[in-house]
Amino acid sequence: MTEPTESESRRRTARLLNEHPVFDGHNDLPWALRETVGYDTDRADIATDQSAVLHTDLARLRSGGVGAQFWSVYVRTDLTGDAAVSATLEQIDCVRTLTERYSDRLVPARSAADVERCRESGGLASLMGAEGGHSINCSMGTLRALYELGVRYMTLTHNDNVPWADSATDEPAAGGLTRFGEAVVREMNRLGMLVDLSHTSADTMRDALRASRAPVIFSHSSARGVCDHPRNVPDDVLRALPENGGVAMATFVPKFVLPEAAEWDRAVDAHLTGLGLHPLDGTEQGHRARAEFERENPRPVATVSNVADHLDHMRELAGIDHIGLGGDFDGTPFTTAGLDDVAGYPNLLAELLERNWSEAELAKLTWHNPLRALRDAENVAERLRRAESPSIATVEQLDGAAAD
């Protein structure tokens, strides 16, 4: 087969994205707005060029061919208990503010049908995903309240364990999911909220796959077989996705893409911690500290080709029906060359075309797979709600002393 030229790939990419835009699994714009301007959208108006401070604005979303976006309503794990719940509500309020202020472009979506309608009307479907089970403070009622406010996935953990699930980047405590953790997964299935396994430990992933009655997602995780980082998905889990119907959405964060970048990032985290800063500090002080470190220690640069290597691997193990894209823009201080912001998706698709991915495969990657997973979760929920009552389980009842 003759490989397409670069110009042919670009033309085909533009046509493809017009018909099958990107349904991205994870963008941290709400947290970036909280950290940089205190949610003041007059100071960070995404209808204007924000390339100096953000990865995301309306023009670049359009250039990137983004047609649906899960906006992360993430809060840091040093916020706990009711403080975590309140901060999550503030994040949800930020997304509401964005969809009201930019209603001609950002359209609230709560279902697969809403997403399809947005595509037909030319709007960008705006969904929400909570990032970390600490956002529900071990409360099924809070989980349901987030669903009613429009949250359509929850990442079971972030960088630290929750009482009922182990994180990929914390010391194992539960050995995966506890009994209450399994009950959370089942209640999410009943609601129609996608179970997101990014950030979770491999044992948590495996337990959730066994417990879930609906497709799971990885909203922003790449392949551990290509870059051996605990945030990535092990090969056995990728192979298990077809039976579940889930979707692993490859991320572009350099430390999850390139092994050398992972090593460098660990050194940065140690440097920031030594300065008394959180490794995820998004303030001017945090950015300045990283820049100073980078001047002394040049950063390894990941490329579009490296991300494509992950997608090749994920397609081989999970199959073309079970992969997607989750850039994690505005959730990382460093980006992959060629995927520097939300306008970069065409560069990745052009690379995949040059690797002889078919247009039908790319349409599944960009649009159809995450949409199908969301629709399937809704169908499961419709059935379960007829048979099951809302869970009133508590962590104390199911896990006892382990919840302390």
CSV table of C-alpha atoms in Angstrom, one decimal:
chain,number,residue,atom,x,y,z
A,1,MET,CA,0.0,0.0,0.0
A,2,THR,CA,1.3,3.5,-0.9
A,3,GLU,CA,1.7,5.7,2.1
A,4,PRO,CA,-0.2,9.0,1.9
A,5,THR,CA,1.9,12.2,1.5
A,6,GLU,CA,1.8,14.8,4.3
A,7,SER,CA,-0.5,17.1,2.3
A,8,GLU,CA,-2.9,14.2,1.5
A,9,SER,CA,-3.0,13.3,5.2
A,10,ARG,CA,-3.8,16.8,6.2
A,11,ARG,CA,-6.7,17.0,3.7
A,12,ARG,CA,-8.1,13.7,4.8
A,13,THR,CA,-7.7,14.7,8.4
A,14,ALA,CA,-9.7,17.9,7.9
A,15,ARG,CA,-12.5,16.0,6.2
A,16,LEU,CA,-12.5,13.3,8.8
A,17,LEU,CA,-12.8,15.7,11.7
A,18,ASN,CA,-15.6,17.6,10.0
A,19,GLU,CA,-17.6,14.3,9.9
A,20,HIS,CA,-16.2,12.6,13.1
A,21,PRO,CA,-14.9,15.3,15.5
A,22,VAL,CA,-12.8,14.5,18.6
A,23,PHE,CA,-14.7,13.4,21.7
A,24,ASP,CA,-12.0,14.1,24.2
A,25,GLY,CA,-12.1,12.4,27.6
A,26,HIS,CA,-10.3,14.9,29.8
A,27,ASN,CA,-9.6,18.6,29.9
A,28,ASP,CA,-8.7,20.5,33.1
A,29,LEU,CA,-9.7,24.0,32.0
A,30,PRO,CA,-12.0,24.5,35.1
A,31,TRP,CA,-9.1,23.9,37.5
A,32,ALA,CA,-6.7,26.0,35.4
A,33,LEU,CA,-9.2,28.9,35.7
A,34,ARG,CA,-9.5,28.4,39.4
A,35,GLU,CA,-5.7,28.4,39.9
A,36,THR,CA,-4.8,31.3,37.5
A,37,VAL,CA,-7.7,33.8,37.7
A,38,GLY,CA,-10.0,32.6,40.5
A,39,TYR,CA,-12.7,31.7,38.0
A,40,ASP,CA,-12.8,35.3,36.6
A,41,THR,CA,-13.6,34.7,33.0
A,42,ASP,CA,-13.2,38.4,32.2
A,43,ARG,CA,-9.5,37.9,33.0
A,44,ALA,CA,-9.3,34.7,31.0
A,45,ASP,CA,-11.8,35.1,28.2
A,46,ILE,CA,-11.6,31.9,26.1
A,47,ALA,CA,-13.3,33.7,23.2
A,48,THR,CA,-10.0,35.4,22.8
A,49,ASP,CA,-6.5,34.0,22.3
A,50,GLN,CA,-5.4,32.4,25.6
A,51,SER,CA,-2.3,30.7,24.2
A,52,ALA,CA,0.0,32.6,26.6
A,53,VAL,CA,-1.6,31.0,29.7
A,54,LEU,CA,-3.9,28.2,28.7
A,55,HIS,CA,-4.0,25.2,26.4
A,56,THR,CA,-7.6,25.8,25.6
A,57,ASP,CA,-9.7,28.5,24.0
A,58,LEU,CA,-12.6,28.5,21.6
A,59,ALA,CA,-10.6,29.2,18.4
A,60,ARG,CA,-8.2,26.4,19.1
A,61,LEU,CA,-10.9,23.9,20.0
A,62,ARG,CA,-12.4,24.6,16.6
A,63,SER,CA,-9.0,24.3,14.9
A,64,GLY,CA,-8.4,21.0,16.7
A,65,GLY,CA,-11.7,19.5,15.5
A,66,VAL,CA,-13.1,19.0,19.0
A,67,GLY,CA,-16.8,18.3,18.9
A,68,ALA,CA,-17.4,16.9,22.5
A,69,GLN,CA,-15.4,17.4,25.7
A,70,PHE,CA,-15.5,15.9,29.1
A,71,TRP,CA,-14.5,18.9,31.3
A,72,SER,CA,-12.8,17.6,34.4
A,73,VAL,CA,-14.3,19.0,37.7
A,74,TYR,CA,-11.2,17.9,39.5
A,75,VAL,CA,-10.1,19.0,42.9
A,76,ARG,CA,-6.8,18.3,44.6
A,77,THR,CA,-6.6,15.4,47.1
A,78,ASP,CA,-5.3,17.7,49.8
A,79,LEU,CA,-8.9,18.9,49.9
A,80,THR,CA,-10.8,16.3,51.9
A,81,GLY,CA,-14.2,15.7,53.4
A,82,ASP,CA,-16.7,18.5,53.0
A,83,ALA,CA,-14.0,20.8,51.6
A,84,ALA,CA,-13.5,18.4,48.6
A,85,VAL,CA,-17.3,18.3,48.0
A,86,SER,CA,-17.6,22.1,48.1
A,87,ALA,CA,-14.6,22.5,45.7
A,88,THR,CA,-16.2,20.0,43.3
A,89,LEU,CA,-19.4,22.0,43.4
A,90,GLU,CA,-17.4,25.2,42.6
A,91,GLN,CA,-15.8,23.4,39.6
A,92,ILE,CA,-19.2,22.3,38.4
A,93,ASP,CA,-20.3,25.9,38.7
A,94,CYS,CA,-17.4,27.0,36.6
A,95,VAL,CA,-18.5,24.7,33.8
A,96,ARG,CA,-22.0,26.1,34.1
A,97,THR,CA,-20.5,29.6,33.8
A,98,LEU,CA,-18.6,28.6,30.7
A,99,THR,CA,-21.6,27.1,28.9
A,100,GLU,CA,-23.7,30.1,29.8
A,101,ARG,CA,-21.2,32.7,28.8
A,102,TYR,CA,-20.2,30.9,25.5
A,103,SER,CA,-23.6,29.4,24.8
A,104,ASP,CA,-23.1,29.9,21.0
A,105,ARG,CA,-20.3,27.4,21.1
A,106,LEU,CA,-20.3,25.3,24.4
A,107,VAL,CA,-23.5,23.4,24.8
A,108,PRO,CA,-24.3,21.4,28.0
A,109,ALA,CA,-24.7,17.7,27.4
A,110,ARG,CA,-25.8,14.9,29.8
A,111,SER,CA,-26.4,12.0,27.4
A,112,ALA,CA,-25.2,10.4,24.2
A,113,ALA,CA,-28.3,11.8,22.5
A,114,ASP,CA,-27.3,15.3,23.7
A,115,VAL,CA,-23.8,14.8,22.2
A,116,GLU,CA,-25.2,13.7,18.9
A,117,ARG,CA,-27.6,16.8,18.8
A,118,CYS,CA,-24.7,19.1,19.5
A,119,ARG,CA,-22.7,17.7,16.6
A,120,GLU,CA,-25.7,18.1,14.3
A,121,SER,CA,-26.1,21.8,15.4
A,122,GLY,CA,-22.4,22.6,15.3
A,123,GLY,CA,-22.0,23.1,19.0
A,124,LEU,CA,-19.3,21.6,21.2
A,125,ALA,CA,-20.9,19.1,23.6
A,126,SER,CA,-19.8,19.9,27.1
A,127,LEU,CA,-19.9,17.1,29.6
A,128,MET,CA,-18.4,16.8,33.1
A,129,GLY,CA,-16.3,14.2,34.8
A,130,ALA,CA,-15.3,14.3,38.5
A,131,GLU,CA,-11.7,13.3,39.0
A,132,GLY,CA,-11.2,11.4,42.2
A,133,GLY,CA,-13.5,9.6,44.6
A,134,HIS,CA,-12.6,12.0,47.4
A,135,SER,CA,-15.1,14.3,45.7
A,136,ILE,CA,-18.0,12.3,47.1
A,137,ASN,CA,-16.6,12.0,50.7
A,138,CYS,CA,-17.7,8.3,50.9
A,139,SER,CA,-21.3,9.3,50.4
A,140,MET,CA,-23.7,7.6,48.0
A,141,GLY,CA,-26.1,10.6,48.3
A,142,THR,CA,-23.3,12.9,47.2
A,143,LEU,CA,-22.5,10.6,44.3
A,144,ARG,CA,-26.2,10.8,43.2
A,145,ALA,CA,-26.2,14.6,43.7
A,146,LEU,CA,-23.2,15.0,41.3
A,147,TYR,CA,-25.0,12.9,38.7
A,148,GLU,CA,-28.1,15.1,39.0
A,149,LEU,CA,-25.8,18.1,38.5
A,150,GLY,CA,-24.6,16.6,35.2
A,151,VAL,CA,-21.4,14.7,36.1
A,152,ARG,CA,-21.2,11.7,33.8
A,153,TYR,CA,-18.1,10.0,34.9
A,154,MET,CA,-16.1,9.7,38.1
A,155,THR,CA,-12.4,8.7,38.3
A,156,LEU,CA,-12.3,6.4,41.3
A,157,THR,CA,-9.1,7.9,42.7
A,158,HIS,CA,-6.7,10.7,41.9
A,159,ASN,CA,-3.0,10.6,43.0
A,160,ASP,CA,-3.8,9.4,46.5
A,161,ASN,CA,-5.9,6.5,47.8
A,162,VAL,CA,-9.5,7.0,48.9
A,163,PRO,CA,-10.7,4.8,51.8
A,164,TRP,CA,-12.3,2.4,49.4
A,165,ALA,CA,-9.9,2.3,46.4
A,166,ASP,CA,-6.2,2.3,45.7
A,167,SER,CA,-4.5,4.9,43.5
A,168,ALA,CA,-1.8,4.1,41.0
A,169,THR,CA,0.6,6.6,42.7
A,170,ASP,CA,0.0,5.8,46.4
A,171,GLU,CA,1.0,2.8,48.6
A,172,PRO,CA,-1.5,0.0,48.3
A,173,ALA,CA,-3.9,-0.1,51.3
A,174,ALA,CA,-7.2,-1.7,50.1
A,175,GLY,CA,-5.6,-4.1,47.6
A,176,GLY,CA,-7.8,-2.7,44.9
A,177,LEU,CA,-11.5,-2.0,45.7
A,178,THR,CA,-13.0,-2.6,49.1
A,179,ARG,CA,-16.6,-3.9,49.5
A,180,PHE,CA,-17.8,-0.2,49.6
A,181,GLY,CA,-15.7,0.5,46.5
A,182,GLU,CA,-17.5,-2.3,44.7
A,183,ALA,CA,-20.8,-0.8,45.8
A,184,VAL,CA,-19.8,2.6,44.5
A,185,VAL,CA,-19.1,1.0,41.1
A,186,ARG,CA,-22.5,-0.7,41.1
A,187,GLU,CA,-24.3,2.5,42.1
A,188,MET,CA,-22.5,4.4,39.3
A,189,ASN,CA,-23.7,1.6,36.9
A,190,ARG,CA,-27.3,2.1,38.2
A,191,LEU,CA,-27.1,5.8,37.6
A,192,GLY,CA,-25.5,5.7,34.2
A,193,MET,CA,-22.3,7.4,35.4
A,194,LEU,CA,-19.2,6.0,33.6
A,195,VAL,CA,-16.6,4.4,35.9
A,196,ASP,CA,-13.2,6.0,35.1
A,197,LEU,CA,-10.1,4.0,35.9
A,198,SER,CA,-7.4,6.5,35.1
A,199,HIS,CA,-5.3,7.2,38.2
A,200,THR,CA,-6.3,3.9,39.8
A,201,SER,CA,-3.9,1.0,40.7
A,202,ALA,CA,-3.8,-2.0,38.5
A,203,ASP,CA,-5.6,-4.0,41.1
A,204,THR,CA,-8.3,-1.4,41.4
A,205,MET,CA,-8.7,-1.6,37.6
A,206,ARG,CA,-9.1,-5.3,37.7
A,207,ASP,CA,-11.5,-5.3,40.6
A,208,ALA,CA,-13.6,-2.6,38.8
A,209,LEU,CA,-13.7,-4.6,35.6
A,210,ARG,CA,-15.1,-7.5,37.5
A,211,ALA,CA,-17.6,-5.4,39.5
A,212,SER,CA,-18.9,-3.2,36.7
A,213,ARG,CA,-22.1,-4.1,34.8
A,214,ALA,CA,-21.4,-1.3,32.2
A,215,PRO,CA,-18.5,-0.2,30.1
A,216,VAL,CA,-15.7,1.5,32.0
A,217,ILE,CA,-13.4,4.2,30.6
A,218,PHE,CA,-9.8,5.4,31.1
A,219,SER,CA,-10.4,9.1,30.5
A,220,HIS,CA,-6.6,9.9,30.1
A,221,SER,CA,-4.2,7.0,30.3
A,222,SER,CA,-1.8,5.5,27.9
A,223,ALA,CA,-0.1,2.1,27.5
A,224,ARG,CA,2.2,0.7,30.3
A,225,GLY,CA,3.7,-1.6,27.7
A,226,VAL,CA,5.1,1.4,25.9
A,227,CYS,CA,5.9,3.6,28.9
A,228,ASP,CA,6.2,1.8,32.2
A,229,HIS,CA,4.5,4.4,34.4
A,230,PRO,CA,1.9,3.3,37.0
A,231,ARG,CA,-0.6,5.8,35.5
A,232,ASN,CA,-0.7,3.8,32.3
A,233,VAL,CA,-2.8,0.7,31.6
A,234,PRO,CA,-1.2,-2.7,31.9
A,235,ASP,CA,-1.4,-5.0,28.9
A,236,ASP,CA,-3.7,-7.6,30.7
A,237,VAL,CA,-6.2,-4.8,31.4
A,238,LEU,CA,-6.1,-3.6,27.8
A,239,ARG,CA,-6.8,-7.2,26.7
A,240,ALA,CA,-9.8,-7.4,29.1
A,241,LEU,CA,-11.5,-4.2,27.8
A,242,PRO,CA,-13.4,-5.9,24.9
A,243,GLU,CA,-15.3,-8.2,27.2
A,244,ASN,CA,-16.4,-5.2,29.3
A,245,GLY,CA,-17.0,-2.9,26.3
A,246,GLY,CA,-14.8,-0.2,27.8
A,247,VAL,CA,-12.6,2.5,26.2
A,248,ALA,CA,-9.0,3.4,27.0
A,249,MET,CA,-8.4,7.0,26.0
A,250,ALA,CA,-4.7,7.7,25.3
A,251,THR,CA,-3.3,10.8,27.0
A,252,PHE,CA,-0.6,13.2,25.7
A,253,VAL,CA,1.2,14.0,28.9
A,254,PRO,CA,4.9,13.5,28.3
A,255,LYS,CA,5.7,11.7,31.5
A,256,PHE,CA,3.1,9.0,30.5
A,257,VAL,CA,4.2,8.9,26.9
A,258,LEU,CA,8.0,8.9,27.0
A,259,PRO,CA,10.1,6.9,29.6
A,260,GLU,CA,12.8,9.6,29.7
A,261,ALA,CA,10.2,12.2,30.5
A,262,ALA,CA,8.8,10.1,33.3
A,263,GLU,CA,12.3,10.0,34.9
A,264,TRP,CA,12.7,13.7,34.5
A,265,ASP,CA,9.3,14.4,36.0
A,266,ARG,CA,10.1,12.5,39.1
A,267,ALA,CA,13.1,14.7,39.6
A,268,VAL,CA,10.9,17.8,39.1
A,269,ASP,CA,8.3,16.6,41.7
A,270,ALA,CA,11.2,16.0,44.2
A,271,HIS,CA,12.4,19.6,43.5
A,272,LEU,CA,9.0,21.2,44.1
A,273,THR,CA,8.4,19.1,47.2
A,274,GLY,CA,11.7,20.3,48.5
A,275,LEU,CA,10.6,23.9,48.0
A,276,GLY,CA,7.4,23.2,50.0
A,277,LEU,CA,5.2,23.2,46.8
A,278,HIS,CA,2.7,20.7,45.7
A,279,PRO,CA,3.9,18.7,42.6
A,280,LEU,CA,0.7,19.8,40.8
A,281,ASP,CA,1.0,23.5,41.8
A,282,GLY,CA,-0.4,25.5,38.9
A,283,THR,CA,0.3,29.0,40.4
A,284,GLU,CA,2.9,31.4,39.0
A,285,GLN,CA,5.2,30.3,41.8
A,286,GLY,CA,4.9,26.7,40.7
A,287,HIS,CA,5.5,27.5,37.0
A,288,ARG,CA,8.5,29.6,38.0
A,289,ALA,CA,10.0,26.8,40.1
A,290,ARG,CA,9.6,24.3,37.2
A,291,ALA,CA,11.1,26.8,34.7
A,292,GLU,CA,14.1,27.3,36.9
A,293,PHE,CA,14.6,23.5,37.3
A,294,GLU,CA,14.3,23.0,33.5
A,295,ARG,CA,17.0,25.6,32.8
A,296,GLU,CA,19.4,23.5,34.7
A,297,ASN,CA,18.0,20.2,33.6
A,298,PRO,CA,16.8,20.2,30.0
A,299,ARG,CA,13.5,18.4,29.6
A,300,PRO,CA,13.1,15.3,27.4
A,301,VAL,CA,10.5,16.1,24.7
A,302,ALA,CA,7.9,13.6,23.7
A,303,THR,CA,6.6,13.7,20.1
A,304,VAL,CA,3.4,12.9,18.2
A,305,SER,CA,5.1,9.8,17.0
A,306,ASN,CA,5.5,8.6,20.6
A,307,VAL,CA,1.8,9.1,21.2
A,308,ALA,CA,1.0,7.2,18.0
A,309,ASP,CA,3.2,4.3,19.3
A,310,HIS,CA,0.9,4.0,22.3
A,311,LEU,CA,-2.2,4.0,20.1
A,312,ASP,CA,-0.7,1.3,17.9
A,313,HIS,CA,-0.1,-0.8,21.0
A,314,MET,CA,-3.5,-0.2,22.5
A,315,ARG,CA,-5.2,-1.0,19.2
A,316,GLU,CA,-3.3,-4.3,18.9
A,317,LEU,CA,-4.2,-5.4,22.5
A,318,ALA,CA,-7.7,-3.9,23.1
A,319,GLY,CA,-8.9,-3.6,19.5
A,320,ILE,CA,-10.0,-0.6,17.5
A,321,ASP,CA,-13.4,-0.5,19.2
A,322,HIS,CA,-11.9,0.2,22.6
A,323,ILE,CA,-9.6,3.1,22.3
A,324,GLY,CA,-10.0,6.9,22.3
A,325,LEU,CA,-8.3,10.2,23.1
A,326,GLY,CA,-8.0,12.0,26.4
A,327,GLY,CA,-5.4,14.9,26.0
A,328,ASP,CA,-5.4,16.2,29.6
A,329,PHE,CA,-4.9,19.7,28.4
A,330,ASP,CA,-4.6,22.4,31.0
A,331,GLY,CA,-3.9,19.6,33.5
A,332,THR,CA,-0.2,19.4,32.8
A,333,PRO,CA,2.6,22.0,32.8
A,334,PHE,CA,4.3,20.3,29.9
A,335,THR,CA,3.0,19.0,26.6
A,336,THR,CA,4.1,16.8,23.7
A,337,ALA,CA,5.6,18.5,20.7
A,338,GLY,CA,2.9,18.8,18.0
A,339,LEU,CA,0.2,18.3,20.7
A,340,ASP,CA,0.9,21.6,22.4
A,341,ASP,CA,-2.7,22.5,22.9
A,342,VAL,CA,-6.2,21.6,21.8
A,343,ALA,CA,-5.5,22.6,18.2
A,344,GLY,CA,-3.1,19.7,17.9
A,345,TYR,CA,-5.3,16.7,17.3
A,346,PRO,CA,-5.0,16.9,13.5
A,347,ASN,CA,-1.3,16.4,13.8
A,348,LEU,CA,-1.9,13.1,15.6
A,349,LEU,CA,-4.5,11.9,13.1
A,350,ALA,CA,-2.2,12.8,10.2
A,351,GLU,CA,0.6,10.7,11.8
A,352,LEU,CA,-1.9,7.7,12.2
A,353,LEU,CA,-2.9,8.1,8.5
A,354,GLU,CA,0.7,7.9,7.5
A,355,ARG,CA,0.9,4.7,9.5
A,356,ASN,CA,-1.9,3.3,7.4
A,357,TRP,CA,-4.7,3.6,9.9
A,358,SER,CA,-8.0,3.7,7.9
A,359,GLU,CA,-10.5,6.5,8.1
A,360,ALA,CA,-13.0,4.1,9.6
A,361,GLU,CA,-10.6,3.3,12.4
A,362,LEU,CA,-9.9,7.0,13.0
A,363,ALA,CA,-13.6,7.8,13.2
A,364,LYS,CA,-14.0,5.2,15.9
A,365,LEU,CA,-10.9,6.6,17.8
A,366,THR,CA,-12.1,10.2,17.7
A,367,TRP,CA,-15.8,10.0,18.0
A,368,HIS,CA,-17.7,6.7,17.9
A,369,ASN,CA,-16.0,4.7,20.7
A,370,PRO,CA,-16.6,7.1,23.6
A,371,LEU,CA,-20.0,7.9,22.4
A,372,ARG,CA,-20.9,4.2,22.3
A,373,ALA,CA,-19.5,3.6,25.8
A,374,LEU,CA,-21.7,6.5,27.1
A,375,ARG,CA,-24.8,5.2,25.3
A,376,ASP,CA,-24.2,1.6,26.5
A,377,ALA,CA,-23.8,2.8,30.1
A,378,GLU,CA,-27.1,4.7,29.8
A,379,ASN,CA,-28.8,1.5,28.5
A,380,VAL,CA,-27.5,-0.5,31.4
A,381,ALA,CA,-28.7,2.1,33.8
A,382,GLU,CA,-32.2,2.1,32.3
A,383,ARG,CA,-32.4,-1.6,33.0
A,384,LEU,CA,-30.8,-1.5,36.5
A,385,ARG,CA,-33.0,1.3,37.7
A,386,ARG,CA,-36.1,-0.8,37.1
A,387,ALA,CA,-34.7,-3.6,39.2
A,388,GLU,CA,-32.6,-1.8,41.9
A,389,SER,CA,-33.2,0.9,44.5
A,390,PRO,CA,-30.7,3.7,45.2
A,391,SER,CA,-27.9,2.4,47.4
A,392,ILE,CA,-27.9,3.5,51.0
A,393,ALA,CA,-24.7,1.6,51.8
A,394,THR,CA,-22.1,3.3,53.9
A,395,VAL,CA,-18.3,2.7,54.1
A,396,GLU,CA,-18.7,1.9,57.8
A,397,GLN,CA,-21.3,-0.8,57.2
A,398,LEU,CA,-19.3,-2.5,54.4
A,399,ASP,CA,-15.7,-1.9,55.3
A,400,GLY,CA,-15.9,-1.4,59.1
A,401,ALA,CA,-12.5,-0.6,60.7
A,402,ALA,CA,-10.9,-0.5,57.2
A,403,ALA,CA,-12.7,2.7,56.6
A,404,ASP,CA,-11.0,4.5,59.5
